Structures are given as structure tokens and as C-alpha cells.
Amino acid sequence: GQNIDQPTEMTATEGAIVQINCTYQTSGFNGLFWYQQHAGEAPTFLSYNVLDGLEEKGRFSSFLSRSKGYSYLLLKELQMKDSASYLCAGVSMIKAAGNKLTFGGGTRVLVKP
Amino acid sequence: NAGVMQNPRHLVRRRGQEARLRCSPMKGHSHVYWYRQLPEEGLKFMVYLQKENIIDESGMPKERFSAEFPKEGPSILRIQQVVRGDSAAYFCASSPLVGEQYFGPGTRLTVT
């Protein structure tokens, strides 16, 4: 199967930095998405990595190493509103058209004052 | 540009009834995906559709579940003879050919 593994829960302090790791099997995925999901709400897009390296977007950065099957999401200058679940999702092509997302179980991040 | 729309947002059904969940993709998107999220779990892919075609239904249970995306109108996920284990949040996402999937607000199905 195509497993996506990420920690279940992390706690950090307001203003700090948190790194959420995600590991996956190296075959089968063409890229990696990160989504944020607040309780009871829809996932919202954060980042998409298809090439190796770091993608920076404001306070959020995402890194991908395809050879190692490893990605991380870095949240800087944490704010209370960042308390949410962060979902790592591998992308695989479906019959050369469209993308199927395989999600990990999500990492619940709790930001404390 | 309206986002992905789903209705109803909340649906309560008794065991044995049918549940119909609707999804209207973003304007210009012809690819629709359905995902299920059980309480305290991650999202699981169910089915991928384009207009009038089911492209991949590898995540759909073999019985009681069906999906369609007609030429006109929204995509429909239909669950017949619902059971308690079907209680979950059902999310629809749409995308252009490749790239980011935009998620709708979800339908929370409760089976009593």
C-alpha cells in the first residue's frame, strides 16, 4: 500500500517554531500536499511540493526529499489560530489524468500561550 | 468565484434509509473527488469523477455506495440502506486537470 505517516499530536508555545514530519513510501507518489484543517471545517491548501527542496510561503514552509520519502511542514512565529490538524497527502496520477490524494492521519497541533 | 459547494451540511438518517450528498465544483473545474473522514481519523479517498464518467472508484465500498457526475447538475454521492458505521464527514473536492484540490465544507452524516 501507499502509507503516509505523521505524528498524531504536537504541542508548541505561541511565537515558537514547530516542524511536522511526514514519511511515505517512495514509489507511487508524484508530489506532496500539505493542508490545514480546523475542527469541523474543510481542509484548506497550504503547500504543494513536486520537486526536492524547500518552498517558503510567509510563516509556512514545506520541504520535500523524494529519494528519502520525507517531507516536513515548518510553522514559524506560531499564533493561537494555528491550532489545527495538519494533513500530509501524497499525490498519485490516475490514468494520466487527475490526481488522487492519499492522506496521512493528520497531526493535531496545539498552540499554548 | 464561488468555492466548492456541498449540501446539505448536516444530514441525519435512520438505519436503512438512503442518503444523498450533493457537490457542485468550482466554476471551470471538471474533476470531482469524494473523500470520507471518520471521527478522529484522516481523509480517505473514495471516488474520482469527471463529467459523466467514473475514473477511479477504488476507495468506494462495493455495496450500497454509488456516485455520479451528470452532464448537468451537481455530483451526487448516494448511500443506500445506511448503517451506523456510515456516520462520517463526507468531503468533496474539485480541481482543474492537475494541481491543488479545493475542498467543500463537507456533509456531516449521522445515522441513528
PDB file of C-alpha atoms in Angstrom, chain B:
ATOM      1  CA  ASN B   1     -15.905  32.878  -7.913  1.00  0.00           C
ATOM      2  CA  ALA B   2     -17.832  30.656  -5.557  1.00  0.00           C
ATOM      3  CA  GLY B   3     -15.941  27.816  -3.984  1.00  0.00           C
ATOM      4  CA  VAL B   4     -16.905  24.162  -3.885  1.00  0.00           C
ATOM      5  CA  MET B   5     -20.443  23.849  -2.566  1.00  0.00           C
ATOM      6  CA  GLN B   6     -21.886  20.901  -0.741  1.00  0.00           C
ATOM      7  CA  ASN B   7     -25.340  20.300   0.598  1.00  0.00           C
ATOM      8  CA  PRO B   8     -26.741  19.502   2.939  1.00  0.00           C
ATOM      9  CA  ARG B   9     -24.150  20.476   5.550  1.00  0.00           C
ATOM     10  CA  HIS B  10     -25.719  18.144   8.086  1.00  0.00           C
ATOM     11  CA  LEU B  11     -27.823  15.082   7.357  1.00  0.00           C
ATOM     12  CA  VAL B  12     -29.489  12.746   9.825  1.00  0.00           C
ATOM     13  CA  ARG B  13     -30.787   9.400   8.620  1.00  0.00           C
ATOM     14  CA  ARG B  14     -32.208   6.359  10.360  1.00  0.00           C
ATOM     15  CA  ARG B  15     -30.652   2.976   9.696  1.00  0.00           C
ATOM     16  CA  GLY B  16     -31.926   1.580   6.392  1.00  0.00           C
ATOM     17  CA  GLN B  17     -32.702   4.927   4.795  1.00  0.00           C
ATOM     18  CA  GLU B  18     -30.933   6.446   1.809  1.00  0.00           C
ATOM     19  CA  ALA B  19     -28.540   9.385   1.995  1.00  0.00           C
ATOM     20  CA  ARG B  20     -27.888  11.711  -0.957  1.00  0.00           C
ATOM     21  CA  LEU B  21     -24.977  14.108  -0.776  1.00  0.00           C
ATOM     22  CA  ARG B  22     -24.515  16.829  -3.396  1.00  0.00           C
ATOM     23  CA  CYS B  23     -21.412  18.607  -4.589  1.00  0.00           C
ATOM     24  CA  SER B  24     -21.078  21.490  -7.033  1.00  0.00           C
ATOM     25  CA  PRO B  25     -17.462  22.001  -8.113  1.00  0.00           C
ATOM     26  CA  MET B  26     -15.782  25.335  -8.544  1.00  0.00           C
ATOM     27  CA  LYS B  27     -16.534  27.070 -11.823  1.00  0.00           C
ATOM     28  CA  GLY B  28     -14.265  25.744 -14.540  1.00  0.00           C
ATOM     29  CA  HIS B  29     -13.344  22.569 -12.665  1.00  0.00           C
ATOM     30  CA  SER B  30     -14.300  19.318 -14.353  1.00  0.00           C
ATOM     31  CA  HIS B  31     -12.721  16.914 -11.852  1.00  0.00           C
ATOM     32  CA  VAL B  32     -14.558  15.915  -8.700  1.00  0.00           C
ATOM     33  CA  TYR B  33     -13.276  13.786  -5.831  1.00  0.00           C
ATOM     34  CA  TRP B  34     -15.133  12.398  -2.829  1.00  0.00           C
ATOM     35  CA  TYR B  35     -13.396  11.683   0.484  1.00  0.00           C
ATOM     36  CA  ARG B  36     -14.712  10.279   3.753  1.00  0.00           C
ATOM     37  CA  GLN B  37     -13.428  11.278   7.191  1.00  0.00           C
ATOM     38  CA  LEU B  38     -14.401   9.124  10.123  1.00  0.00           C
ATOM     39  CA  PRO B  39     -14.284  10.750  13.590  1.00  0.00           C
ATOM     40  CA  GLU B  40     -10.693  11.336  14.742  1.00  0.00           C
ATOM     41  CA  GLU B  41      -9.284   9.871  11.510  1.00  0.00           C
ATOM     42  CA  GLY B  42      -7.726  11.152   8.304  1.00  0.00           C
ATOM     43  CA  LEU B  43      -9.473  11.600   4.993  1.00  0.00           C
ATOM     44  CA  LYS B  44      -9.851   8.529   2.820  1.00  0.00           C
ATOM     45  CA  PHE B  45     -10.241   8.709  -0.954  1.00  0.00           C
ATOM     46  CA  MET B  46     -13.473   7.223  -2.248  1.00  0.00           C
ATOM     47  CA  VAL B  47     -14.028   8.095  -5.910  1.00  0.00           C
ATOM     48  CA  TYR B  48     -12.849  10.381  -8.699  1.00  0.00           C
ATOM     49  CA  LEU B  49     -15.238  11.525 -11.416  1.00  0.00           C
ATOM     50  CA  GLN B  50     -15.242  13.663 -14.500  1.00  0.00           C
ATOM     51  CA  LYS B  51     -18.410  14.724 -16.267  1.00  0.00           C
ATOM     52  CA  GLU B  52     -20.476  11.577 -16.931  1.00  0.00           C
ATOM     53  CA  ASN B  53     -17.523   9.284 -16.145  1.00  0.00           C
ATOM     54  CA  ILE B  54     -16.245   7.464 -13.087  1.00  0.00           C
ATOM     55  CA  ILE B  55     -12.457   7.446 -13.454  1.00  0.00           C
ATOM     56  CA  ASP B  56     -11.394   5.721 -10.236  1.00  0.00           C
ATOM     57  CA  GLU B  57     -13.690   4.222  -7.608  1.00  0.00           C
ATOM     58  CA  SER B  58     -11.077   2.136  -5.832  1.00  0.00           C
ATOM     59  CA  GLY B  59     -11.954   3.647  -2.454  1.00  0.00           C
ATOM     60  CA  MET B  60     -15.691   3.083  -2.668  1.00  0.00           C
ATOM     61  CA  PRO B  61     -17.280   0.252  -0.682  1.00  0.00           C
ATOM     62  CA  LYS B  62     -18.533  -2.345  -3.161  1.00  0.00           C
ATOM     63  CA  GLU B  63     -22.087  -2.314  -1.903  1.00  0.00           C
ATOM     64  CA  ARG B  64     -24.601   0.415  -1.067  1.00  0.00           C
ATOM     65  CA  PHE B  65     -22.389   3.288  -2.288  1.00  0.00           C
ATOM     66  CA  SER B  66     -22.583   4.896  -5.720  1.00  0.00           C
ATOM     67  CA  ALA B  67     -21.523   8.187  -7.264  1.00  0.00           C
ATOM     68  CA  GLU B  68     -22.340  10.125 -10.382  1.00  0.00           C
ATOM     69  CA  PHE B  69     -21.439  13.419 -12.031  1.00  0.00           C
ATOM     70  CA  PRO B  70     -24.021  14.067 -14.735  1.00  0.00           C
ATOM     71  CA  LYS B  71     -23.589  16.377 -17.680  1.00  0.00           C
ATOM     72  CA  GLU B  72     -25.845  18.902 -15.986  1.00  0.00           C
ATOM     73  CA  GLY B  73     -26.057  19.440 -12.256  1.00  0.00           C
ATOM     74  CA  PRO B  74     -24.009  18.536  -9.217  1.00  0.00           C
ATOM     75  CA  SER B  75     -22.127  15.372  -8.407  1.00  0.00           C
ATOM     76  CA  ILE B  76     -24.128  13.015  -6.184  1.00  0.00           C
ATOM     77  CA  LEU B  77     -22.815  10.511  -3.658  1.00  0.00           C
ATOM     78  CA  ARG B  78     -25.574   8.064  -2.790  1.00  0.00           C
ATOM     79  CA  ILE B  79     -25.541   5.707   0.173  1.00  0.00           C
ATOM     80  CA  GLN B  80     -28.347   3.175   0.275  1.00  0.00           C
ATOM     81  CA  GLN B  81     -29.559   1.401   3.418  1.00  0.00           C
ATOM     82  CA  VAL B  82     -27.300   3.416   5.696  1.00  0.00           C
ATOM     83  CA  VAL B  83     -25.767   1.815   8.783  1.00  0.00           C
ATOM     84  CA  ARG B  84     -24.266   3.434  11.890  1.00  0.00           C
ATOM     85  CA  GLY B  85     -20.748   2.909  10.514  1.00  0.00           C
ATOM     86  CA  ASP B  86     -21.545   5.282   7.638  1.00  0.00           C
ATOM     87  CA  SER B  87     -21.644   8.203  10.102  1.00  0.00           C
ATOM     88  CA  ALA B  88     -18.794  10.449   8.990  1.00  0.00           C
ATOM     89  CA  ALA B  89     -17.937  13.704   7.301  1.00  0.00           C
ATOM     90  CA  TYR B  90     -18.016  13.424   3.508  1.00  0.00           C
ATOM     91  CA  PHE B  91     -15.895  15.966   1.679  1.00  0.00           C
ATOM     92  CA  CYS B  92     -15.997  16.778  -1.988  1.00  0.00           C
ATOM     93  CA  ALA B  93     -13.043  18.398  -3.746  1.00  0.00           C
ATOM     94  CA  SER B  94     -12.652  19.751  -7.247  1.00  0.00           C
ATOM     95  CA  SER B  95      -9.648  20.637  -9.355  1.00  0.00           C
ATOM     96  CA  PRO B  96      -8.631  21.641 -12.817  1.00  0.00           C
ATOM     97  CA  LEU B  97      -6.746  18.918 -14.717  1.00  0.00           C
ATOM     98  CA  VAL B  98      -3.764  18.939 -12.391  1.00  0.00           C
ATOM     99  CA  GLY B  99      -2.874  20.796  -9.228  1.00  0.00           C
ATOM    100  CA  GLU B 100      -4.468  21.732  -5.989  1.00  0.00           C
ATOM    101  CA  GLN B 101      -7.756  20.197  -4.935  1.00  0.00           C
ATOM    102  CA  TYR B 102     -10.194  22.645  -3.397  1.00  0.00           C
ATOM    103  CA  PHE B 103     -12.394  21.169  -0.705  1.00  0.00           C
ATOM    104  CA  GLY B 104     -16.001  21.906   0.018  1.00  0.00           C
ATOM    105  CA  PRO B 105     -17.326  22.432   3.575  1.00  0.00           C
ATOM    106  CA  GLY B 106     -18.386  18.796   3.861  1.00  0.00           C
ATOM    107  CA  THR B 107     -21.594  16.990   4.722  1.00  0.00           C
ATOM    108  CA  ARG B 108     -21.779  15.511   8.182  1.00  0.00           C
ATOM    109  CA  LEU B 109     -23.875  12.382   8.064  1.00  0.00           C
ATOM    110  CA  THR B 110     -25.274  10.985  11.281  1.00  0.00           C
ATOM    111  CA  VAL B 111     -27.038   7.639  11.219  1.00  0.00           C
ATOM    112  CA  THR B 112     -29.297   6.993  14.180  1.00  0.00           C
TER     113      THR B 112
END
